[in-house]
PDB file of C-alpha atoms and ligand atoms in Angstrom:
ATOM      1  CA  UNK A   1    -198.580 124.108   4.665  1.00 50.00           C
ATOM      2  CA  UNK A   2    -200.981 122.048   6.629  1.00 49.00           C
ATOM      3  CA  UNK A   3    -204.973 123.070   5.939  1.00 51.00           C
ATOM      4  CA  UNK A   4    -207.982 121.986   7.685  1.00 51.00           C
ATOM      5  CA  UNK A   5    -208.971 119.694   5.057  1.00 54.00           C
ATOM      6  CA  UNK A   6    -205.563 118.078   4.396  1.00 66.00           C
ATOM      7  CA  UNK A   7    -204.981 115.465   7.696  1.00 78.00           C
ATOM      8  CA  UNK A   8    -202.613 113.030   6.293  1.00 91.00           C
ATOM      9  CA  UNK A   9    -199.979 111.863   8.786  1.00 97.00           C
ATOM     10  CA  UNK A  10    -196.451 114.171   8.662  1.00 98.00           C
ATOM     11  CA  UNK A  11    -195.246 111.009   9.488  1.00 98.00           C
ATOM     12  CA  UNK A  12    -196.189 107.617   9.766  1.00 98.00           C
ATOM     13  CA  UNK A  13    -194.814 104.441  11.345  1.00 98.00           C
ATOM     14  CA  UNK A  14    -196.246 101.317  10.633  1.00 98.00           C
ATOM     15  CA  UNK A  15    -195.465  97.533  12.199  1.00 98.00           C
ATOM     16  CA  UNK A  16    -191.639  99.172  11.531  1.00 98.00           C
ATOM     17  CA  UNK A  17    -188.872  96.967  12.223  1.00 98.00           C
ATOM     18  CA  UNK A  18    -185.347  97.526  12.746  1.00 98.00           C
ATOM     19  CA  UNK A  19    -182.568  94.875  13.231  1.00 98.00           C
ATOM     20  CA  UNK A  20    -178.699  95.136  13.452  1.00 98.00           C
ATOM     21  CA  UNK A  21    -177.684  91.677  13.172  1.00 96.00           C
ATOM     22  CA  UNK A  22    -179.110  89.506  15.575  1.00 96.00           C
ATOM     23  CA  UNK A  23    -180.137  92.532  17.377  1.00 97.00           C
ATOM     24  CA  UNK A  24    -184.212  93.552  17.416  1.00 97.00           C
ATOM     25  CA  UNK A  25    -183.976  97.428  17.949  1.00 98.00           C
ATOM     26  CA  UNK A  26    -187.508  98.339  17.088  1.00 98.00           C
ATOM     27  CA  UNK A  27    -190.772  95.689  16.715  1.00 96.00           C
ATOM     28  CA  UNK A  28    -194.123  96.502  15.525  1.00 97.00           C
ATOM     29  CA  UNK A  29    -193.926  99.852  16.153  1.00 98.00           C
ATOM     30  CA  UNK A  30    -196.641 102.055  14.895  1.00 98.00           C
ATOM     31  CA  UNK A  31    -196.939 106.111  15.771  1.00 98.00           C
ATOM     32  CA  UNK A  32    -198.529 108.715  13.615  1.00 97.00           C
ATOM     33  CA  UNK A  33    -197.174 112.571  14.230  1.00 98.00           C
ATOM     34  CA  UNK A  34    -199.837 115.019  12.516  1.00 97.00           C
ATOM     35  CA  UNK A  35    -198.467 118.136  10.567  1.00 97.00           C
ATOM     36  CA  UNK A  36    -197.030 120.720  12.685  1.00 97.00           C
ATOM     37  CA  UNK A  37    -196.690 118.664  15.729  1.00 97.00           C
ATOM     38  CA  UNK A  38    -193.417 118.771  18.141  1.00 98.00           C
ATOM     39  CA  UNK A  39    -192.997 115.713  19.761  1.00 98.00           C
ATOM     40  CA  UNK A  40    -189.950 114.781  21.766  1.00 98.00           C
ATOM     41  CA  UNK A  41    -188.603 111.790  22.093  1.00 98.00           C
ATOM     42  CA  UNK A  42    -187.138 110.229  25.441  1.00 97.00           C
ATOM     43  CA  UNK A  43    -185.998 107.350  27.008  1.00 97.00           C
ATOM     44  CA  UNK A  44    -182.724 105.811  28.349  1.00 96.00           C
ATOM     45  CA  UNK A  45    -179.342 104.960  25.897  1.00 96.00           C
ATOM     46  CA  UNK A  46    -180.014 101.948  23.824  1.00 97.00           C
ATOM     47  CA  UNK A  47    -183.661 102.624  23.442  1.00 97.00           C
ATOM     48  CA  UNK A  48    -183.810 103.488  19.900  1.00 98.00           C
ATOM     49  CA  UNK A  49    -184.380 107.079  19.494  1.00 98.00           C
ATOM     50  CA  UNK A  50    -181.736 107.969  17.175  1.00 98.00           C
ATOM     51  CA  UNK A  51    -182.369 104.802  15.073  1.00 98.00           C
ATOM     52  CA  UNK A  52    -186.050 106.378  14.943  1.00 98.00           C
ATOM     53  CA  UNK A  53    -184.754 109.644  13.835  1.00 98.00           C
ATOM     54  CA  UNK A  54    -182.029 107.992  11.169  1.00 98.00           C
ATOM     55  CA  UNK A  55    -184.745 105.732   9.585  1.00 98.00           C
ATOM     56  CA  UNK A  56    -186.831 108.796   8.669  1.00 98.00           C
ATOM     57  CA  UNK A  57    -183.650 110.288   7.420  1.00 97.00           C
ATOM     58  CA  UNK A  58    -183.389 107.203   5.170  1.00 96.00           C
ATOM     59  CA  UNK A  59    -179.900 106.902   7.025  1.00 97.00           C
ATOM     60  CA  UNK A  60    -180.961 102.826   8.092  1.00 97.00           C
ATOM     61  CA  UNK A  61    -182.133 100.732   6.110  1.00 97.00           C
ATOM     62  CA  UNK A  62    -186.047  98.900   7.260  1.00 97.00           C
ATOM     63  CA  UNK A  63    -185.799  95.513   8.725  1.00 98.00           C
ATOM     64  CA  UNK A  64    -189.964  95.279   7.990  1.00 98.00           C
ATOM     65  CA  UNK A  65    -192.797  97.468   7.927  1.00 98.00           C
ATOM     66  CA  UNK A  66    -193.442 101.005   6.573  1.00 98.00           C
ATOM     67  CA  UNK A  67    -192.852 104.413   7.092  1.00 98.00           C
ATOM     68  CA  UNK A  68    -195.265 107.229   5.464  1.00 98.00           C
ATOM     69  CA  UNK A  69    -194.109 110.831   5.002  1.00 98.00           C
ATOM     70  CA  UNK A  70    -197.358 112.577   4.424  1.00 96.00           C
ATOM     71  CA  UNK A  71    -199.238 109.530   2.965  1.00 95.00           C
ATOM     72  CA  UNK A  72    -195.758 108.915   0.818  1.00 97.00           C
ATOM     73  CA  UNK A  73    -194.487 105.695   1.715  1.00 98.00           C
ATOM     74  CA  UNK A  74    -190.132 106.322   2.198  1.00 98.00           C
ATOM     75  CA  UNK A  75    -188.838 103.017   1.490  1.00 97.00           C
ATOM     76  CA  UNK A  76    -191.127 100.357   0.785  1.00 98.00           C
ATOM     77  CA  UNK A  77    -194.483 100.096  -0.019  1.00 98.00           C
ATOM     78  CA  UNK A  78    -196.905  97.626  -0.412  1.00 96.00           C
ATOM     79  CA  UNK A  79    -198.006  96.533  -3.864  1.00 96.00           C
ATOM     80  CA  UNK A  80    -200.092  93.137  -4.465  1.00 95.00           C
ATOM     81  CA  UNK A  81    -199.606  92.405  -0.772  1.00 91.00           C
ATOM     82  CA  UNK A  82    -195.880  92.153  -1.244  1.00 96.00           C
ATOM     83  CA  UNK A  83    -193.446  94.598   0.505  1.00 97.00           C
ATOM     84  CA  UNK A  84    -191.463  96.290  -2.385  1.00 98.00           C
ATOM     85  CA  UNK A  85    -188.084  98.804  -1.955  1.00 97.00           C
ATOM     86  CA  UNK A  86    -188.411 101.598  -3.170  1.00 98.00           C
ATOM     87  CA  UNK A  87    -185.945 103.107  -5.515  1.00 97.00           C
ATOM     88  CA  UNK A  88    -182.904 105.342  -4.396  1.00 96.00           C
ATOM     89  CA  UNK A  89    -184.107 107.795  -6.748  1.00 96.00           C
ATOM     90  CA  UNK A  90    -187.935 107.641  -4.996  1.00 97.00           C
ATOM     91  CA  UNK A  91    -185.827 107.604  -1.294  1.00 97.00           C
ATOM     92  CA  UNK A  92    -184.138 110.965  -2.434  1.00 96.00           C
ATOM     93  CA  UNK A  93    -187.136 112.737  -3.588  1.00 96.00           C
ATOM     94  CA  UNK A  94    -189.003 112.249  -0.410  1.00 97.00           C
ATOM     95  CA  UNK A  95    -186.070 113.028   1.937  1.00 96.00           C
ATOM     96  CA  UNK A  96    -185.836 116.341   0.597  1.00 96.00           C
ATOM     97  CA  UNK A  97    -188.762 117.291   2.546  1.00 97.00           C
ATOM     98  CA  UNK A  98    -186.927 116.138   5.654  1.00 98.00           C
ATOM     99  CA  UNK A  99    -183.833 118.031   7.790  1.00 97.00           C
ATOM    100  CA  UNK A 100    -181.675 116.326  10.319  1.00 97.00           C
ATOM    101  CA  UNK A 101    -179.398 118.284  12.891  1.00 98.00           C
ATOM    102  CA  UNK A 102    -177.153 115.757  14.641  1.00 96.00           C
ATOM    103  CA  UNK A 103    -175.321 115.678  18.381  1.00 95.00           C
ATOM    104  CA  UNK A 104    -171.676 116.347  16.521  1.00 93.00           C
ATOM    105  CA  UNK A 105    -172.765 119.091  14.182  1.00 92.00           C
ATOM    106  CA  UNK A 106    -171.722 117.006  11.140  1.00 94.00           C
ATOM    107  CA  UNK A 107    -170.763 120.112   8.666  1.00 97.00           C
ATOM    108  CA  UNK A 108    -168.036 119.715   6.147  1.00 97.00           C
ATOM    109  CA  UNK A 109    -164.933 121.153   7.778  1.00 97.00           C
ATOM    110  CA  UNK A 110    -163.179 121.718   4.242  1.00 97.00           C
ATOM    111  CA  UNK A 111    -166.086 124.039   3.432  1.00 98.00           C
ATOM    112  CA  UNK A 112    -166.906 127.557   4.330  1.00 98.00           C
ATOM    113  CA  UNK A 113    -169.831 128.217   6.253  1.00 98.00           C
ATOM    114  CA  UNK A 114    -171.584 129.664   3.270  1.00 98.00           C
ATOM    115  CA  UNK A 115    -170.681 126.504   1.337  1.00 98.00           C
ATOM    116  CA  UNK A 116    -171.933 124.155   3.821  1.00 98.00           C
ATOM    117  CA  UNK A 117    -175.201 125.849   3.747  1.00 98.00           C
ATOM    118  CA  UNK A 118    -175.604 126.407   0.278  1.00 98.00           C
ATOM    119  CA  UNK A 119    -174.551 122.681  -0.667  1.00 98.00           C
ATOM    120  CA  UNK A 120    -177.560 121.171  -0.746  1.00 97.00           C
ATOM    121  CA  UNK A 121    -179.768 123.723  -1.934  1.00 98.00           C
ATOM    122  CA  UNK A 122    -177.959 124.444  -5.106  1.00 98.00           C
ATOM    123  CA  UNK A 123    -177.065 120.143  -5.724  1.00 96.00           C
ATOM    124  CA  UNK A 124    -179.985 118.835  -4.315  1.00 95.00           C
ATOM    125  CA  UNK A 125    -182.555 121.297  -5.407  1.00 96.00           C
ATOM    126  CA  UNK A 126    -180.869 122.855  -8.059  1.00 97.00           C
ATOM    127  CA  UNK A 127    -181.316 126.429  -6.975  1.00 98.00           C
ATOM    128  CA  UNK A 128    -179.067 129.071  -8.394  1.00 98.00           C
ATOM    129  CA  UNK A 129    -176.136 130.130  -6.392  1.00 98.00           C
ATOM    130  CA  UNK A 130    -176.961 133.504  -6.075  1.00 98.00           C
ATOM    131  CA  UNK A 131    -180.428 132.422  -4.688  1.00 98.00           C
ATOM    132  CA  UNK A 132    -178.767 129.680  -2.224  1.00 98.00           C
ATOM    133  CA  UNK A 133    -176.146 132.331  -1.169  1.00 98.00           C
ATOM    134  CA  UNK A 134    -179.001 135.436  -0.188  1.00 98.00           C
ATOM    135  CA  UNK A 135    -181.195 133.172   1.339  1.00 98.00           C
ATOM    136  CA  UNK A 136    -178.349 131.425   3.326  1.00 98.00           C
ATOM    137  CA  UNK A 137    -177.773 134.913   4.209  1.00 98.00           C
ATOM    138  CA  UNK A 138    -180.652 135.782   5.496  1.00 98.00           C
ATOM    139  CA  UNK A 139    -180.559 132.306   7.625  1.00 98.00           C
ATOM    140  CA  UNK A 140    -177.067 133.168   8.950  1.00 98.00           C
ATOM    141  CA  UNK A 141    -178.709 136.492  10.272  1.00 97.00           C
ATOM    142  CA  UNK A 142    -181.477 135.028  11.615  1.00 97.00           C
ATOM    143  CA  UNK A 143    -179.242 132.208  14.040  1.00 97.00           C
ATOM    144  CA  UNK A 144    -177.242 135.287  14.661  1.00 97.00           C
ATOM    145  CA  UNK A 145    -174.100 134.508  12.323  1.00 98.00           C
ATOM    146  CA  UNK A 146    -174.486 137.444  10.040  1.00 97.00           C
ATOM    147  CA  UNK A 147    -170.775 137.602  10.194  1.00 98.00           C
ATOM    148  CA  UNK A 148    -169.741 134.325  10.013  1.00 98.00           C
ATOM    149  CA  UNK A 149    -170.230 132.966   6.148  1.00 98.00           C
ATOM    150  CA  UNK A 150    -166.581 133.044   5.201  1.00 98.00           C
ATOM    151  CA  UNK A 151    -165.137 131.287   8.507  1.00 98.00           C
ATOM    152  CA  UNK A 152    -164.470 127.601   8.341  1.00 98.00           C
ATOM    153  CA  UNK A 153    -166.368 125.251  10.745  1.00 97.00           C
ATOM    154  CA  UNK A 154    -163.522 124.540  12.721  1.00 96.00           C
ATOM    155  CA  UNK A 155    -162.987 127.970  13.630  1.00 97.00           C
ATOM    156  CA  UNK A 156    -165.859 128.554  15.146  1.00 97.00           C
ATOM    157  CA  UNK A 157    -167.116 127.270  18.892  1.00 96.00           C
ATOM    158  CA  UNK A 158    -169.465 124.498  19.122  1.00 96.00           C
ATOM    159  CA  UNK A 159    -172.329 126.272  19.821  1.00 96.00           C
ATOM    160  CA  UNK A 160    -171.764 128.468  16.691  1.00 97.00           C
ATOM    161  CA  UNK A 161    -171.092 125.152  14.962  1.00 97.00           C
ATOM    162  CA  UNK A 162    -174.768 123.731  15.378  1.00 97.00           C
ATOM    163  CA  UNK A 163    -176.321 127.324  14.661  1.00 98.00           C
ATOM    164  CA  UNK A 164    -174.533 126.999  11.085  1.00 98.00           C
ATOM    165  CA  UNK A 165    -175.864 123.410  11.214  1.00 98.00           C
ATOM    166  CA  UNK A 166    -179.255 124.480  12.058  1.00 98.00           C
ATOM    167  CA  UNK A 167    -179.528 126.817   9.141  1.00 98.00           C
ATOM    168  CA  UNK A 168    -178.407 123.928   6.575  1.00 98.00           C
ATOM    169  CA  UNK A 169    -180.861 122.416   7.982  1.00 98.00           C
ATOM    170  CA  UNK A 170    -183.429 124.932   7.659  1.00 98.00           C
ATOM    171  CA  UNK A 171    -181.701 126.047   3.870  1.00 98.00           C
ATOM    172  CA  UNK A 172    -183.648 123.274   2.377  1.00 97.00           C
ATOM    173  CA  UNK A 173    -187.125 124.302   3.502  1.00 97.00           C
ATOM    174  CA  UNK A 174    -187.613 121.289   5.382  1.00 98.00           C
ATOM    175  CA  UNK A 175    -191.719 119.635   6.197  1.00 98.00           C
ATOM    176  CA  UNK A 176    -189.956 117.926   8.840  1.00 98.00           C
ATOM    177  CA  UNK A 177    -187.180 118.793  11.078  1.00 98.00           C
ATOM    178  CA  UNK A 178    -185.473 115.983  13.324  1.00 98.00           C
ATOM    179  CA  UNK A 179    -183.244 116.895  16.009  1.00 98.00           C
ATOM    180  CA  UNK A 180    -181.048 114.769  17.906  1.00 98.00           C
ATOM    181  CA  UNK A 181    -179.541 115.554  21.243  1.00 97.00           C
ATOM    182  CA  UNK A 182    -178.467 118.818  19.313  1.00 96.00           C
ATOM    183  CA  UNK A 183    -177.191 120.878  22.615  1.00 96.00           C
ATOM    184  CA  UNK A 184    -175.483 117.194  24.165  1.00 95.00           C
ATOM    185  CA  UNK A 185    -172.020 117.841  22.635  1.00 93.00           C
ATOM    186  CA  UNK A 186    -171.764 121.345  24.119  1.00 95.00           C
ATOM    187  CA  UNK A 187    -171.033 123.252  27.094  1.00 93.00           C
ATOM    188  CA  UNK A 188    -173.629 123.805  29.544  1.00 92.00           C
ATOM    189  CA  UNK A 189    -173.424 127.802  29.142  1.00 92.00           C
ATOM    190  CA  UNK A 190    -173.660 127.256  25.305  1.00 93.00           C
ATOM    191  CA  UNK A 191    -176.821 125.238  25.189  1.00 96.00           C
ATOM    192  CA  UNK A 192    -178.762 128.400  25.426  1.00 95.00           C
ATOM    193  CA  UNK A 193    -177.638 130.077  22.886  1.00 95.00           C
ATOM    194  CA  UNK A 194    -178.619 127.389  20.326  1.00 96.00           C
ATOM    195  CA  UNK A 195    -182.004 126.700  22.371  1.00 97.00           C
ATOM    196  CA  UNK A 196    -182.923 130.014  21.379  1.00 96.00           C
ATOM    197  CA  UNK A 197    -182.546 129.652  17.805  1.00 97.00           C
ATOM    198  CA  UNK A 198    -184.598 126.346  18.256  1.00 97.00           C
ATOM    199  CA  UNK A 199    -187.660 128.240  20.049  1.00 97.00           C
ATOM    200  CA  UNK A 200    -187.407 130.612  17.504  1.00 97.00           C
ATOM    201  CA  UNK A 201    -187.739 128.289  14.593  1.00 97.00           C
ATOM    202  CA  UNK A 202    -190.721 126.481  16.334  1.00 96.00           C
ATOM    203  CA  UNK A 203    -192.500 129.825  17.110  1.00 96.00           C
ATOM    204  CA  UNK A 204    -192.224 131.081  13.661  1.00 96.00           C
ATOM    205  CA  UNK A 205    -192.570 127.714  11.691  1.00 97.00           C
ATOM    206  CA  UNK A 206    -194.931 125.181  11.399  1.00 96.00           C
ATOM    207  CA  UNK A 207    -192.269 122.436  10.916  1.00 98.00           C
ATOM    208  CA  UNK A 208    -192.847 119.436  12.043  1.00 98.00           C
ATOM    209  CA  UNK A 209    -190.654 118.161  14.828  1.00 98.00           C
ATOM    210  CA  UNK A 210    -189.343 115.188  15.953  1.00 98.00           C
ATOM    211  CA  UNK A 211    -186.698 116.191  18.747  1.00 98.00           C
ATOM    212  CA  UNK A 212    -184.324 113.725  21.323  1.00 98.00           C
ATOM    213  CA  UNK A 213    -183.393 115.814  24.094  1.00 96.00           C
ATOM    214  CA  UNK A 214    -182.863 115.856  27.475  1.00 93.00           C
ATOM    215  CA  UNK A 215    -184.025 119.497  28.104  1.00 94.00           C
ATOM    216  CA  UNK A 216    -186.894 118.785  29.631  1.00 93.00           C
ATOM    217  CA  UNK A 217    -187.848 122.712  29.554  1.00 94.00           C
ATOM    218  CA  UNK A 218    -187.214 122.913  26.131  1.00 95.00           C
ATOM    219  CA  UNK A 219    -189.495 120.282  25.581  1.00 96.00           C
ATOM    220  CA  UNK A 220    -192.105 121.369  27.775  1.00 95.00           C
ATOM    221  CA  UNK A 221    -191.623 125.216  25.798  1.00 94.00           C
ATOM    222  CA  UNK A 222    -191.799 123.480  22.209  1.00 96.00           C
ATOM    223  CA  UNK A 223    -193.215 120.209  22.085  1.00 97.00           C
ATOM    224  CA  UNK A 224    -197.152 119.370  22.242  1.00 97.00           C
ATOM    225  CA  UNK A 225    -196.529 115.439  23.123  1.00 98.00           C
ATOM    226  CA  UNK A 226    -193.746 113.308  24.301  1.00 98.00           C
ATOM    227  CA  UNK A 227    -193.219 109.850  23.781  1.00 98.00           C
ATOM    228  CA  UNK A 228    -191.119 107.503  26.161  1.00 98.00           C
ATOM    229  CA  UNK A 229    -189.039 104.865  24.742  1.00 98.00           C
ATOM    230  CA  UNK A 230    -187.726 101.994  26.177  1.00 97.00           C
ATOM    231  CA  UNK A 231    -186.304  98.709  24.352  1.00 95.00           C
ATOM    232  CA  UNK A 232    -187.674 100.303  21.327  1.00 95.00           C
ATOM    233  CA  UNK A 233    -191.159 100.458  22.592  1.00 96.00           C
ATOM    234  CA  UNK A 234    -193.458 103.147  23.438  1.00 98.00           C
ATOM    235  CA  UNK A 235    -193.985 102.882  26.939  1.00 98.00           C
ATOM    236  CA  UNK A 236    -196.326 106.071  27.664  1.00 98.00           C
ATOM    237  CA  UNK A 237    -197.036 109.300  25.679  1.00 98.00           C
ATOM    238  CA  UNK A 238    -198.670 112.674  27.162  1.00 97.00           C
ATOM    239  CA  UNK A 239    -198.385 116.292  26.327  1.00 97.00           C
ATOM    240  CA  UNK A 240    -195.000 117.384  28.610  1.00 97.00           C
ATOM    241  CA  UNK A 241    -196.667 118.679  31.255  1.00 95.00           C
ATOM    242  CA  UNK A 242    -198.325 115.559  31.921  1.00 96.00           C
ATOM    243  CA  UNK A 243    -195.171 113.950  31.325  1.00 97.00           C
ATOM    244  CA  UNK A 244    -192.641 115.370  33.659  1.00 96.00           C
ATOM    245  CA  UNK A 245    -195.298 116.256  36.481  1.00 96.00           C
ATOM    246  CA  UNK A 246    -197.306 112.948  36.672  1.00 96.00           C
ATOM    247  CA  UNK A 247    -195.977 110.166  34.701  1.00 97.00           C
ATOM    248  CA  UNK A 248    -198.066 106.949  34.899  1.00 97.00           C
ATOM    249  CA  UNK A 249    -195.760 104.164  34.354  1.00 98.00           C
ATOM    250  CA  UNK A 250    -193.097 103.208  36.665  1.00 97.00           C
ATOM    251  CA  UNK A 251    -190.218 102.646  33.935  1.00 97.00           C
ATOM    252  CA  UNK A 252    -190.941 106.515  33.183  1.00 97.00           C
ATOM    253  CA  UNK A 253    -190.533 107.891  36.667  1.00 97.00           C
ATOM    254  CA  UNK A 254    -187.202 105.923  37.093  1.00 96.00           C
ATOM    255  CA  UNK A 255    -186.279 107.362  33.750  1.00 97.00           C
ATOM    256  CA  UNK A 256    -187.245 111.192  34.900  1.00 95.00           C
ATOM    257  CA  UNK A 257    -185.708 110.644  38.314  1.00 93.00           C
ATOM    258  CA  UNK A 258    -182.099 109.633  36.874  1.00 91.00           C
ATOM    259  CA  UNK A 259    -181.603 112.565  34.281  1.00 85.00           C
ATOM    260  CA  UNK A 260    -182.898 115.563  36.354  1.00 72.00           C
TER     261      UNK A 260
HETATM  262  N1  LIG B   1    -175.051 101.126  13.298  1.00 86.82           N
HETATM  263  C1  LIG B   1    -175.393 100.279  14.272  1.00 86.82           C
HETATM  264  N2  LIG B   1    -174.911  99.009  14.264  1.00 86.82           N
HETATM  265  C2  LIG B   1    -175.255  98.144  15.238  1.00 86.82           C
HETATM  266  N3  LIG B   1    -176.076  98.427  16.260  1.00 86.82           N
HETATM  267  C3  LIG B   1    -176.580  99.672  16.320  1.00 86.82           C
HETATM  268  C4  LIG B   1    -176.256 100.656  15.341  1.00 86.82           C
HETATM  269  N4  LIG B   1    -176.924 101.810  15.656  1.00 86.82           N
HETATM  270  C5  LIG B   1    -177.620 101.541  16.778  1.00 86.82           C
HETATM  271  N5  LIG B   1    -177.411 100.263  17.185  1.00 86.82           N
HETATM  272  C6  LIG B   1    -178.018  99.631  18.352  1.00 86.82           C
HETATM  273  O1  LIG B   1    -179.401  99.967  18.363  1.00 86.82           O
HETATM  274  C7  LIG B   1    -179.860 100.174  19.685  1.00 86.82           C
HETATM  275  C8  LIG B   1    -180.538 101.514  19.760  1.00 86.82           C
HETATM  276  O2  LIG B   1    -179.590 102.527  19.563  1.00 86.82           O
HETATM  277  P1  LIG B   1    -179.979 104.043  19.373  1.00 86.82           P
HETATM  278  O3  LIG B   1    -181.066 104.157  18.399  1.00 86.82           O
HETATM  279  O4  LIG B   1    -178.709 104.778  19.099  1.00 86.82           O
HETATM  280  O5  LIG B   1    -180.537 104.413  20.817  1.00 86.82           O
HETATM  281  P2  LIG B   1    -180.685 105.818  21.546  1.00 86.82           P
HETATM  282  O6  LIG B   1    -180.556 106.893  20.528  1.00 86.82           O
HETATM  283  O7  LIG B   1    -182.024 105.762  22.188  1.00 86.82           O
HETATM  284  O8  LIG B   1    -179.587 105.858  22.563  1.00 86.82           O
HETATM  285  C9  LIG B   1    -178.652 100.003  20.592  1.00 86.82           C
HETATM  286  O9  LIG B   1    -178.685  98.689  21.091  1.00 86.82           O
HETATM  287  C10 LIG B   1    -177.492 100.199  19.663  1.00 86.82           C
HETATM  288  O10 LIG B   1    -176.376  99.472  20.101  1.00 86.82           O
HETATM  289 MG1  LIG B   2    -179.250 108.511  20.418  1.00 86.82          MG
END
């Protein structure tokens, strides 16, 4: 829970590097995102959004620099002026603050619903089952699956698909919630239904969000900043009404112009 007197960073990127190969995906790239903020992230293909997103997941490995997870540094930290990894064990511990929904839903389709969701709360966090299975109840009601626990991924639609995904998500208690291009796999008259759940979570949460979408309405509804990306640089931040009604830089307009 954030408090007045606690201002440490959800989240914070310093001089963070990323390279695959030969290829620079993100330089010297420093943001802070406070506890409780939703900021959205956007910018064209390529621009390194998701590798953002994966790197606070501990999914990719740091090229250089640091990232912070309130004041906890993730993967390295600095000790004697050296850059030191941190520990698998250490990486672990901190990403169980974290929750990542991805574009193709990525549940197990061998496992129930119930099983999916309970998974990690009952390995990871060693709750009992009984605990994991109520309060995965209780999620399943509130993304409006009530009646869905027993069904296997597969036989349910997309949409239903990133609900259930959602509420793993939301199973572990997350401090941060990252969301990438969650509604881009689906059918335009299913993104709704799992935009709803979304608003829902941000208007009864104080999760922090990071979020890649293209909804611009859903980011102007949820988010309090958003950041534009290009070549793995920040090329203008503003809150979204700023954004999308008066963007400053030209590389942003061309960027608005193309997706709406
Ligand atoms: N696993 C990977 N191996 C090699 N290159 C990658 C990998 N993941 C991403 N990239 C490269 O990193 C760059 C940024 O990709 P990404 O973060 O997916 O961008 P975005 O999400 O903004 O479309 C692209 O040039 C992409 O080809
Ligand atoms: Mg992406």
């Amino acid at each position: 829970m954030p408090s007045a007197t606690d201002n440490n960073p959800a989240i914070l990127f310093e001089d963070v590097e990323k390279r695959f190969g030969d290829n620079v995906v993100l330089k010297d790239l420093n943001f802070s995102v406070a506890k409780g903020d939703r900021v959205t992230l956007i910018g064209p293909s390529g621009s390194g959004k998701t590798t953002i997103l994966r790197l606070v997941m501990t999914l990719e490995e740091l090229s250089g620099g640091y990232i912070y997870i309130e004041d906890d540094p993730l993967a390295y930290e600095k000790r004697d002026g050296k850059r030191v990894a941190l520990r698998e064990k250490h990486r672990n511990e901190i990403r169980k603050r974290i929750g990542m929904v991805f574009q193709q839903f990525n549940l197990f389709p061998n496992m129930t619903v119930m099983e999916n969701i309970i998974e990690a709360p009952v390995h990871v966090l060693g709750m009992s089952k009984a605990d994991a299975k109520a309060k995965a109840q209780g999620l399943l009601d509130q993304v409006g699956l009530a009646d869905k626990a027993n069904q296997h991924p597969l036989q349910l639609s997309g949409g239903q698909q990133q609900r259930v995904a959602i509420a793993r998500a939301l199973a572990m208690d997350p401090d941060i919630l990252l969301l990438d291009e969650v509604t881009s796999a689906l059918d335009p008259e299913i993104v709704g239904e799992v935009l709803a759940v979304l608003r829902q979570v941000a208007e009864t949460t104080d999760i922090t969000m990071l979020i890649v979408t293209h909804e611009m309405q859903f980011a102007k509804d949820v988010s309090n900043r958003v950041m534009m990306f290009d070549g793995g640089h920040i090329v203008e931040e503003n809150t979204p009404e700023e954004m999308f009604s008066n963007p400053q830089e030209e590389r942003t307009k061309q960027f608005l112009h193309a997706i709406v």
